[in-house]
PDB file of C-alpha atoms in Angstrom:
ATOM      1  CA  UNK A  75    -120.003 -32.498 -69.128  1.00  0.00           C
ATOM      2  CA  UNK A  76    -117.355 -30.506 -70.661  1.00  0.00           C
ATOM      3  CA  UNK A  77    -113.925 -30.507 -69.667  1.00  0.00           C
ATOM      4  CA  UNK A  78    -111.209 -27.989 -71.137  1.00  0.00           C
ATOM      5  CA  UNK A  79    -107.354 -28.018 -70.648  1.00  0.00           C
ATOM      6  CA  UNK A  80    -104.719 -25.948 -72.034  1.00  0.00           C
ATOM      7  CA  UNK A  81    -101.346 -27.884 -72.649  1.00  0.00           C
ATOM      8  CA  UNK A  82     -98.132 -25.517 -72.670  1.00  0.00           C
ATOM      9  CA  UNK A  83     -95.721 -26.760 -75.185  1.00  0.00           C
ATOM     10  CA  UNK A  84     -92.009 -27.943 -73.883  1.00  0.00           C
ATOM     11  CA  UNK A  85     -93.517 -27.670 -70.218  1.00  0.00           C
ATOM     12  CA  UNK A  86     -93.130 -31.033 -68.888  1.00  0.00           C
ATOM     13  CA  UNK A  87     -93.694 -30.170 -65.550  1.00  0.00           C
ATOM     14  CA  UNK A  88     -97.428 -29.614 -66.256  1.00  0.00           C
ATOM     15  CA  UNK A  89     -97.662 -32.615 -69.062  1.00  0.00           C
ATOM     16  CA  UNK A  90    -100.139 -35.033 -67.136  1.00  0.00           C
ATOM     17  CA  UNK A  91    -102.153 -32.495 -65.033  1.00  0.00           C
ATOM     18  CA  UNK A  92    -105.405 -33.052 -67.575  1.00  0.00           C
ATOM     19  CA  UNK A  93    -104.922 -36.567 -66.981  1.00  0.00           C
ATOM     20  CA  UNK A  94    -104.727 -36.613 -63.287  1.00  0.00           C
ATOM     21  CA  UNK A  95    -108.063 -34.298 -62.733  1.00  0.00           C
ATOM     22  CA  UNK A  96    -109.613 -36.497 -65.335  1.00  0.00           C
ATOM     23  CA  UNK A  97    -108.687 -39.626 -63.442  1.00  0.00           C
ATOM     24  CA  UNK A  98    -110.132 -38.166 -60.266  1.00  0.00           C
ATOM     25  CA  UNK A  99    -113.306 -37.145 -61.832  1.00  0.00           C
ATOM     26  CA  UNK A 100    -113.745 -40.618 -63.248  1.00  0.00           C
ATOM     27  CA  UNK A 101    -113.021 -42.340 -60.152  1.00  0.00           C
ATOM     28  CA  UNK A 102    -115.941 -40.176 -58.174  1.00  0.00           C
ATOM     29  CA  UNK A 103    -118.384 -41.182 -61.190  1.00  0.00           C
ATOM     30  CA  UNK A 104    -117.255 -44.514 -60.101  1.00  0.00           C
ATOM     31  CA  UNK A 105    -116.151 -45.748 -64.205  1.00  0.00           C
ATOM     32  CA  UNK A 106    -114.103 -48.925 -63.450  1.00  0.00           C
ATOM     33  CA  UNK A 107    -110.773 -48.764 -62.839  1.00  0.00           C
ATOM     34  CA  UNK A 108    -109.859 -50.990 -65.787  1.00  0.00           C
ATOM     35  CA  UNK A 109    -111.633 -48.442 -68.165  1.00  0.00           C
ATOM     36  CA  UNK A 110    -110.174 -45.163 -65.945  1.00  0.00           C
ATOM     37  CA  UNK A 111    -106.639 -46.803 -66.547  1.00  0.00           C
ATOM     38  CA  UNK A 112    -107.527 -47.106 -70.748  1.00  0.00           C
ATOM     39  CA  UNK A 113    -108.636 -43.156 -71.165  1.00  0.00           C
ATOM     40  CA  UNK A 114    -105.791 -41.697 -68.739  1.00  0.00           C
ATOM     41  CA  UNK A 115    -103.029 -44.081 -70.129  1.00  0.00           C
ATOM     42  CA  UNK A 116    -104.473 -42.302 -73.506  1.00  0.00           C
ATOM     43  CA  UNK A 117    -104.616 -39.127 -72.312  1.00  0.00           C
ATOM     44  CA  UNK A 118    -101.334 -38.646 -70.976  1.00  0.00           C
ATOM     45  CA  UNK A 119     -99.505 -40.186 -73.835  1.00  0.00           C
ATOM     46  CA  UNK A 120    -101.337 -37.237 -75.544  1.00  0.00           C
ATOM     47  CA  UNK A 121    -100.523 -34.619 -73.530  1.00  0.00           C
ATOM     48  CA  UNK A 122     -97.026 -35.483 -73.270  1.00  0.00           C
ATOM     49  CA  UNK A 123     -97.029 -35.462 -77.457  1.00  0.00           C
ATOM     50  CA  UNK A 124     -98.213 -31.936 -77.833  1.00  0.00           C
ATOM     51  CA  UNK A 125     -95.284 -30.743 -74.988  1.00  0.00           C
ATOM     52  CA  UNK A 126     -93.340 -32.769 -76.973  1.00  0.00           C
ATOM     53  CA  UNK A 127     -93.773 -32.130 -80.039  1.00  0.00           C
ATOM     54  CA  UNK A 128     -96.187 -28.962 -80.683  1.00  0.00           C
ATOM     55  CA  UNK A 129     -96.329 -25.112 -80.174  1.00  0.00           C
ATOM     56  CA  UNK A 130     -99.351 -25.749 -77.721  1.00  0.00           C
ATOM     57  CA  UNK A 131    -102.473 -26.999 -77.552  1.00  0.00           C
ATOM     58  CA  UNK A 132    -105.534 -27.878 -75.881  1.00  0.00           C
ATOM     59  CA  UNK A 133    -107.238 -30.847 -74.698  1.00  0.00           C
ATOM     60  CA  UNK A 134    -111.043 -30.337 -74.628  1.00  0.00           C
ATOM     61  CA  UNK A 135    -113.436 -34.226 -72.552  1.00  0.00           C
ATOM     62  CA  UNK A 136    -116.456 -34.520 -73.292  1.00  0.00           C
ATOM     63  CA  UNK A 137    -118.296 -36.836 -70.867  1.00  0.00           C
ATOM     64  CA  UNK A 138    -121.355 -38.657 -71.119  1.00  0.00           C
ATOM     65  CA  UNK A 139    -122.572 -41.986 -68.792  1.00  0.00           C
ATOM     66  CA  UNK A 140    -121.307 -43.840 -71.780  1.00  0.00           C
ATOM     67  CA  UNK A 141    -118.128 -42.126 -73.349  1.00  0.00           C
ATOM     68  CA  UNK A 142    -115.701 -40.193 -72.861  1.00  0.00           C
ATOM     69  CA  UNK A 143    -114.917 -38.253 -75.971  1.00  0.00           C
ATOM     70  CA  UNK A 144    -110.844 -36.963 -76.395  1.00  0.00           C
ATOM     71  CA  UNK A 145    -110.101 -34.484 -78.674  1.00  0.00           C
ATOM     72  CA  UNK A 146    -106.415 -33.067 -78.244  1.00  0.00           C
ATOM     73  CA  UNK A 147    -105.492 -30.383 -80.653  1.00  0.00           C
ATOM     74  CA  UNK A 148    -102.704 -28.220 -81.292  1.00  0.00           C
ATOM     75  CA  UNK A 149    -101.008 -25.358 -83.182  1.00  0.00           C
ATOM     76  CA  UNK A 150     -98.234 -27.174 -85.266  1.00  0.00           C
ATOM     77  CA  UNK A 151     -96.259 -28.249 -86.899  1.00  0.00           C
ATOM     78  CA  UNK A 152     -98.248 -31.469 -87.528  1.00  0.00           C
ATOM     79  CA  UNK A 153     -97.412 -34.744 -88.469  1.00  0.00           C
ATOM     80  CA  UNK A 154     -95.187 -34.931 -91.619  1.00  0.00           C
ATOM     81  CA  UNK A 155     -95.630 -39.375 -91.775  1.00  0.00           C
ATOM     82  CA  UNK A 156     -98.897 -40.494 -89.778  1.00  0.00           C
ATOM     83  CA  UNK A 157     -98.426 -43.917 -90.864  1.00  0.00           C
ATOM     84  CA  UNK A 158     -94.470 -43.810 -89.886  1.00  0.00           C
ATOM     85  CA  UNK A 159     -95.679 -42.113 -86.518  1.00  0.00           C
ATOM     86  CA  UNK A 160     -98.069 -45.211 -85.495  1.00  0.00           C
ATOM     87  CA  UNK A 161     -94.983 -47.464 -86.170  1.00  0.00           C
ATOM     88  CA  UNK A 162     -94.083 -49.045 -82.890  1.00  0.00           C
ATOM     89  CA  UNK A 163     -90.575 -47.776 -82.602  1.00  0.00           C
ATOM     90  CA  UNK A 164     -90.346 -44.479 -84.942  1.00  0.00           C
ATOM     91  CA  UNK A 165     -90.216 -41.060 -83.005  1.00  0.00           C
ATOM     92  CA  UNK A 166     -88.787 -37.717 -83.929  1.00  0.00           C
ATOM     93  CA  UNK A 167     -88.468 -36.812 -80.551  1.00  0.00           C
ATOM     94  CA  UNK A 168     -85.543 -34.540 -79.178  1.00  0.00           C
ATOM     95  CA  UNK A 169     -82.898 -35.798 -76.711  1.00  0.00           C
ATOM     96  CA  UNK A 170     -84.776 -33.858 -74.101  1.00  0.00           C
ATOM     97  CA  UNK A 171     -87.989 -35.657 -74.855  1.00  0.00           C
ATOM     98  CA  UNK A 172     -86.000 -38.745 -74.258  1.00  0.00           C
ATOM     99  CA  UNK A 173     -84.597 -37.528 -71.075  1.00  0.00           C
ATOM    100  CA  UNK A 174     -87.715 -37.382 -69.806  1.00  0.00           C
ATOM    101  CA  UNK A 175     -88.482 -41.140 -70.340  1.00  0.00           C
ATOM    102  CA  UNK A 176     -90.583 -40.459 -73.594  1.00  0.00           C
ATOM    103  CA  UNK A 177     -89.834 -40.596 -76.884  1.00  0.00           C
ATOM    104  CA  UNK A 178     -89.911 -44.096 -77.856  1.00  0.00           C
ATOM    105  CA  UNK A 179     -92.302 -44.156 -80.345  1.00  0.00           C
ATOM    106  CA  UNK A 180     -94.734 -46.090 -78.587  1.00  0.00           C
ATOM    107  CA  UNK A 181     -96.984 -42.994 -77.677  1.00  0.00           C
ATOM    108  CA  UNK A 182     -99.612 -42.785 -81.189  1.00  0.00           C
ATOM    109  CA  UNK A 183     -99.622 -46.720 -80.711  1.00  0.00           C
ATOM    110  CA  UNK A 184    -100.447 -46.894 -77.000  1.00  0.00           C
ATOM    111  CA  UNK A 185    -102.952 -44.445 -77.625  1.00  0.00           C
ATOM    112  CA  UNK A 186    -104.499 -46.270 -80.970  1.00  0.00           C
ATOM    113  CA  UNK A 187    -104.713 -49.678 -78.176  1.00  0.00           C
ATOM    114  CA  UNK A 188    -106.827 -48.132 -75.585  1.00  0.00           C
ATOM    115  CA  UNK A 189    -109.442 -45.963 -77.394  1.00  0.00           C
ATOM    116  CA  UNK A 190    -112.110 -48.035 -79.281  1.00  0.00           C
ATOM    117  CA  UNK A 191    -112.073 -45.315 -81.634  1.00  0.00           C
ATOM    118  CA  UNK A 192    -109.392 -43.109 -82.967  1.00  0.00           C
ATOM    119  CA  UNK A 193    -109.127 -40.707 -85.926  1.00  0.00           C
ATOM    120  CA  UNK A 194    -106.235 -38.168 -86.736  1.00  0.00           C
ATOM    121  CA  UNK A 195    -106.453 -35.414 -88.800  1.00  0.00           C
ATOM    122  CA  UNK A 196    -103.016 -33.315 -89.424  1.00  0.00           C
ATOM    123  CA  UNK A 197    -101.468 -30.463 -91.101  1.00  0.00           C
ATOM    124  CA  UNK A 198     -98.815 -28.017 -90.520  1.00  0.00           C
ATOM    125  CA  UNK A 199    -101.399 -25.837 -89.211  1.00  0.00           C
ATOM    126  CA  UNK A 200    -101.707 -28.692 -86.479  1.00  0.00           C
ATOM    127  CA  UNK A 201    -103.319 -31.711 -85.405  1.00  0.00           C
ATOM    128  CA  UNK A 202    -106.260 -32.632 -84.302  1.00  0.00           C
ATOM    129  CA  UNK A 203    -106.663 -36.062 -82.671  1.00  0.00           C
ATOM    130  CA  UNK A 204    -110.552 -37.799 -81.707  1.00  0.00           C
ATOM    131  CA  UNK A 205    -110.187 -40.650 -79.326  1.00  0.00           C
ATOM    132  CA  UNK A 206    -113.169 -42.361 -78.156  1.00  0.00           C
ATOM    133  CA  UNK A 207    -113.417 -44.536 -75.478  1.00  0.00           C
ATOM    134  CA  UNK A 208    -116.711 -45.876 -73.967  1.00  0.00           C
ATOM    135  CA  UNK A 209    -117.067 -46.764 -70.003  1.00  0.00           C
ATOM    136  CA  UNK A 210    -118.696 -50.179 -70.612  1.00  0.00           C
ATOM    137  CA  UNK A 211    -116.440 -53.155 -70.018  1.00  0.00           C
ATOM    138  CA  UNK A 212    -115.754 -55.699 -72.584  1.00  0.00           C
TER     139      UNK A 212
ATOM    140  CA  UNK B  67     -92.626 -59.944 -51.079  1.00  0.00           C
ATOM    141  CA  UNK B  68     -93.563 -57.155 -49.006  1.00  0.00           C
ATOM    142  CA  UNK B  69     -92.099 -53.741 -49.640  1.00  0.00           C
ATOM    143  CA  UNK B  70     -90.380 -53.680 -46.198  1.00  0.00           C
ATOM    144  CA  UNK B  71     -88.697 -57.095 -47.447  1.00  0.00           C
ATOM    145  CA  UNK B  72     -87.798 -55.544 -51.149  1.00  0.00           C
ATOM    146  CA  UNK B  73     -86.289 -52.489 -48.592  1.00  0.00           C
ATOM    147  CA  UNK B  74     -84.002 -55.364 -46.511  1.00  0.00           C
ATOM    148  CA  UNK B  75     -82.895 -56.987 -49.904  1.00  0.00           C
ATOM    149  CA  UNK B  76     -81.591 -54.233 -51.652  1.00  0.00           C
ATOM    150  CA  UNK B  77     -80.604 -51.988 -48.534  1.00  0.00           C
ATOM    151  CA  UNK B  78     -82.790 -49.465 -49.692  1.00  0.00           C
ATOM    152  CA  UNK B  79     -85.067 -46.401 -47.750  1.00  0.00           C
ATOM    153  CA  UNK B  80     -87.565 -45.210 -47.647  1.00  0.00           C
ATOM    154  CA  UNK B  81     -88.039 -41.661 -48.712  1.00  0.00           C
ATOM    155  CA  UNK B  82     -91.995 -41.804 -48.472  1.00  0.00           C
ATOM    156  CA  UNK B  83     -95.011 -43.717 -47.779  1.00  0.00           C
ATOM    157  CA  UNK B  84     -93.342 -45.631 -44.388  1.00  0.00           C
ATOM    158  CA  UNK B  85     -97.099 -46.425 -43.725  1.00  0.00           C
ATOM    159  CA  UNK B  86     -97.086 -48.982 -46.561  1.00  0.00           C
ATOM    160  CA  UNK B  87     -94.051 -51.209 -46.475  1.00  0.00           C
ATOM    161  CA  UNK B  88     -96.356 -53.993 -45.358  1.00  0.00           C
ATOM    162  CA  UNK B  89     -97.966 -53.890 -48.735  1.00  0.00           C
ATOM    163  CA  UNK B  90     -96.866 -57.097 -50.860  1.00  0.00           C
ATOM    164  CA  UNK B  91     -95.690 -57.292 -54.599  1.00  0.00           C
ATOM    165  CA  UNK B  92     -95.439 -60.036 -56.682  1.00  0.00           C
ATOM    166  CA  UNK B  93     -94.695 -58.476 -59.785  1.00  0.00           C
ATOM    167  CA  UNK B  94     -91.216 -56.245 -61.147  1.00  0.00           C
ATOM    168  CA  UNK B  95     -90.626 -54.275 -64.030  1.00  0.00           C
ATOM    169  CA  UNK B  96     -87.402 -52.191 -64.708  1.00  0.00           C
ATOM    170  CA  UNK B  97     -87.120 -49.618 -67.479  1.00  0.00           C
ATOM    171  CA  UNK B  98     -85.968 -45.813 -67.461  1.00  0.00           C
ATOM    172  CA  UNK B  99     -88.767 -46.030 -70.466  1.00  0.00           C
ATOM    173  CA  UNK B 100     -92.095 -44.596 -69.186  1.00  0.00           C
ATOM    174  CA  UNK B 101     -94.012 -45.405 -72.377  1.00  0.00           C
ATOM    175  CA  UNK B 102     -93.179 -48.594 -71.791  1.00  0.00           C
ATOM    176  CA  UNK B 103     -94.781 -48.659 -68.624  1.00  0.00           C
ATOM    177  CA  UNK B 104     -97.837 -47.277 -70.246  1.00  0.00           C
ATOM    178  CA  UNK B 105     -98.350 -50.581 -71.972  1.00  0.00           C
ATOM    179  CA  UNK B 106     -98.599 -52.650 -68.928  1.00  0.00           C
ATOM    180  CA  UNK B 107    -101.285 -53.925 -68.259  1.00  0.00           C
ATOM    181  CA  UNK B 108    -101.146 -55.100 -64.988  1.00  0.00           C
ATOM    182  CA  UNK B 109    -101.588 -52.718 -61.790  1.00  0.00           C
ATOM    183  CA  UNK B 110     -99.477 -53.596 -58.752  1.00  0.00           C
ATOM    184  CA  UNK B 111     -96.167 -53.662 -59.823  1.00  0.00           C
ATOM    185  CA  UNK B 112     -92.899 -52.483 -58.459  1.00  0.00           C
ATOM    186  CA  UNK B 113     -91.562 -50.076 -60.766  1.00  0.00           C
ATOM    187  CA  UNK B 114     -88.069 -50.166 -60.812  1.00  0.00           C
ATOM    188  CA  UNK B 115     -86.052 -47.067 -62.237  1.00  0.00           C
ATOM    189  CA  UNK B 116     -83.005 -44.881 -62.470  1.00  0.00           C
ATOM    190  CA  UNK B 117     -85.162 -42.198 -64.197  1.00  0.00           C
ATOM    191  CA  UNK B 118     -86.084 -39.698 -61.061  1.00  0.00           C
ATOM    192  CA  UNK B 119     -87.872 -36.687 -62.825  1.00  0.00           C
ATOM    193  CA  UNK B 120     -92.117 -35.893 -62.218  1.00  0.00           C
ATOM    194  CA  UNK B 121     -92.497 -38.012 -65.114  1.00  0.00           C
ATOM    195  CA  UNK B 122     -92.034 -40.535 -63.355  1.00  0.00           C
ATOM    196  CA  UNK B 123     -94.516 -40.057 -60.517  1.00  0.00           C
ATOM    197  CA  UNK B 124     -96.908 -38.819 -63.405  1.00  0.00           C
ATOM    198  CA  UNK B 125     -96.462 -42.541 -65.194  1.00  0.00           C
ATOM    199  CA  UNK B 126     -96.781 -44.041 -62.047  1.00  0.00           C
ATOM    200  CA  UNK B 127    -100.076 -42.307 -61.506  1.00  0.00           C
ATOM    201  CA  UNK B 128    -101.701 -42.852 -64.492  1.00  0.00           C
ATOM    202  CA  UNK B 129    -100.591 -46.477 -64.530  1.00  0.00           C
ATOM    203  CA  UNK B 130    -101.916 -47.348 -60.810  1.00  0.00           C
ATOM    204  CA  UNK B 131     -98.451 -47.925 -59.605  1.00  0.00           C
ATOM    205  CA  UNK B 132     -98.292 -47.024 -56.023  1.00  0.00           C
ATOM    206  CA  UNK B 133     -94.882 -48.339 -55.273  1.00  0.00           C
ATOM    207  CA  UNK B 134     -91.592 -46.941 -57.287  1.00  0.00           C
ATOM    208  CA  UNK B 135     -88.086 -48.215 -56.310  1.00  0.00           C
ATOM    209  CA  UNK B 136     -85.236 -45.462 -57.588  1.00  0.00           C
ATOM    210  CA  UNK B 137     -81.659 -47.337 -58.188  1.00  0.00           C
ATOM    211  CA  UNK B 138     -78.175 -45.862 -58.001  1.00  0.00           C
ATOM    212  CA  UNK B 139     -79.517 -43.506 -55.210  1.00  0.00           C
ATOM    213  CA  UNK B 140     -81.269 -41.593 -57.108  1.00  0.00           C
ATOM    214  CA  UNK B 141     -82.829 -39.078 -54.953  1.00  0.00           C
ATOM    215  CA  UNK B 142     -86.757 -37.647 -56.077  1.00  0.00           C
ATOM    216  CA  UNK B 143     -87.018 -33.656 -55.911  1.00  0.00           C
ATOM    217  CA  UNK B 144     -89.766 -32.509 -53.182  1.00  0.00           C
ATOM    218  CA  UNK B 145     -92.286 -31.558 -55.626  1.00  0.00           C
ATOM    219  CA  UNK B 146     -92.274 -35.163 -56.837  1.00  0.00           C
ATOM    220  CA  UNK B 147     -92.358 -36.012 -53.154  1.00  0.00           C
ATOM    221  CA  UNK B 148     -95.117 -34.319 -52.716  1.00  0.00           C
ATOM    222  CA  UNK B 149     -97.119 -35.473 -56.405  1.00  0.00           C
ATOM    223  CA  UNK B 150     -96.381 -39.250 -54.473  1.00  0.00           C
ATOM    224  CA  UNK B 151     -97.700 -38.097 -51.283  1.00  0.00           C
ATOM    225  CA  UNK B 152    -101.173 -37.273 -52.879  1.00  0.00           C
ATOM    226  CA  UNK B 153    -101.239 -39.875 -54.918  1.00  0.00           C
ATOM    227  CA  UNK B 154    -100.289 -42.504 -52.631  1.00  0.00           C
ATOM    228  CA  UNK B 155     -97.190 -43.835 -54.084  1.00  0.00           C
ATOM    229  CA  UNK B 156     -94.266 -45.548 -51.843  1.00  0.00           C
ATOM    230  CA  UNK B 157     -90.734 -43.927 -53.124  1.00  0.00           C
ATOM    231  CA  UNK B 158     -87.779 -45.741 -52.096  1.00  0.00           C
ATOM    232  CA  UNK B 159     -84.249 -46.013 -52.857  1.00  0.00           C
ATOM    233  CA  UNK B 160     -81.378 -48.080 -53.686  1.00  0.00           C
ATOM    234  CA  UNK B 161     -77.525 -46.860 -54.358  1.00  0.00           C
ATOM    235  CA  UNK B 162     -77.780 -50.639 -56.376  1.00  0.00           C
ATOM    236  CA  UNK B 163     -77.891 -50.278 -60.290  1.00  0.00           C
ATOM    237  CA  UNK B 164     -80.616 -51.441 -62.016  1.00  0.00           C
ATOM    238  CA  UNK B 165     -78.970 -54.854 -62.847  1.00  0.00           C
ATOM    239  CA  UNK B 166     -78.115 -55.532 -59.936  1.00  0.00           C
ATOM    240  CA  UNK B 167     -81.095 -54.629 -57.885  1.00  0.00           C
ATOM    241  CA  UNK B 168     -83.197 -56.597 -60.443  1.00  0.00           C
ATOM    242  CA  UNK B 169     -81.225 -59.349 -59.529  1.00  0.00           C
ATOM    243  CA  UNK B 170     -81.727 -59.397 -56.351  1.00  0.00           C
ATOM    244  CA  UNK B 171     -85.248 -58.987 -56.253  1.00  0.00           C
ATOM    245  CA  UNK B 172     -86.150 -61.624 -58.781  1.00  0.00           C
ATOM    246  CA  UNK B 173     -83.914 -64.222 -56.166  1.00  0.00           C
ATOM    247  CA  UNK B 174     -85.845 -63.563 -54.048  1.00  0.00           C
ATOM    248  CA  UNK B 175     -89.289 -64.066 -55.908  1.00  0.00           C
ATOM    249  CA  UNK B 176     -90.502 -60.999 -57.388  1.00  0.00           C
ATOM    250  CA  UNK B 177     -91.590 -61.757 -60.800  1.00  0.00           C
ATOM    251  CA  UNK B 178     -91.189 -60.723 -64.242  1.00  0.00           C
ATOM    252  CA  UNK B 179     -94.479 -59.205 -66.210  1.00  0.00           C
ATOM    253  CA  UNK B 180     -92.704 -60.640 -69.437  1.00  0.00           C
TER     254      UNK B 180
END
């Protein structure tokens, strides 16, 4: 099952809807809550980057009765330092990103902890981040 | 410490989710950080805040938090209202600061996560 989301850039008012039908779906095809918590905690954190930080994007799930397969991807400007960027603690976030409770570098991080897999590819064209995260419990 | 007690010790309200203030909480955790409350592990927490924006419903969400405690009476806007309402997430409030309502709480026996 495919699931498709656009992600409006500086609209924080919509950052987290993707998550939030994901989560419900999840929860009906009864993936435990433990694992539900890992991909929306990952999703989110990635949907709040690209309102953050992009000029839009799109978050496309691809579900499986095994995975769940992220792939968030967006229009630029990309990521100028990917190893500064999954530093705990470095963000180039804007005061208004801040406001918002965000921006304290621990988003790429968070994101890297709850996916078993993770791969970023970036360019000022955009980025294009794979998370994969499987439903069985360790 | 049930919610309805965390309500009496702080003089705090309600502002939704009267149905649950018999629900208990052991654990506390204050930040106006909400990636920080995307690293916690742990589920039933109170979530203790002065940062009242949908963020922080959205965090709360995503992080299984269904009870959030605003400090220096900060008020929630009714379309996070509502985003608690269907998500079934107690919002109260407290014209206490932060420091002081964390204070109070952890007298009282609500733990710290860290």
């Amino acid at each position: 099952m495919d699931k498709r989301y656009a992600i409006p850039s500086g609209d924080f008012t919509h950052a987290g809807q993707a998550s939030s039908e994901i989560k419900r779906l999840l929860k009906q095809l009864n993936i435990p809550p433990k694992i539900i918590k890992r991909v929306v905690v990952s999703l989110y954190e990635a949907e709040v980057n690209v309102v953050a930080h992009s000029l839009g994007g799109e978050v496309l799930c691809s579900i499986d009765s095994e995975h769940i397969k992220i792939t968030v991807s967006d229009r630029g400007p990309g990521i100028p330092d990917v190893g500064l960027a999954m530093s705990e603690g470095y963000s180039t976030a804007s005061q208004e990103v801040r406001e918002m409770g965000f921006g304290a570098g621990m988003g790429l991080p968070n994101m890297r902890n709850n996916s078993d897999e993770m791969d970023i590819k970036t360019s000022p064209e955009g980025t294009s981040i794979f998370m994969n995260i499987s439903f069985k419990e360790n | 410490m049930t919610l309805r007690e965390v309500l009496d010790n702080v003089k705090g309200e309600v502002i939704c989710g009267e149905d649950q203030l018999d629900h208990s909480v052991e654990l506390g955790f204050a930040t106006d950080l909400m990636s920080e409350v995307l690293t916690i592990l742990d589920d039933d927490i109170l979530l203790i805040t002065g940062l009242s924006n949908i963020q922080s419903i959205r965090t709360a969400e995503m992080s299984d938090i269904t009870q959030i405690l605003f400090v220096r009476g900060k008020m929630p806007t009714p379309n996070m209202i509502e985003l608690a309402k269907e998500n079934n997430i107690v919002l109260m409030t407290t014209q206490f600061s932060m420091f002081k309502t964390s204070y109070l709480l952890y007298d009282k026996g609500l733990s710290p996560i860290y």
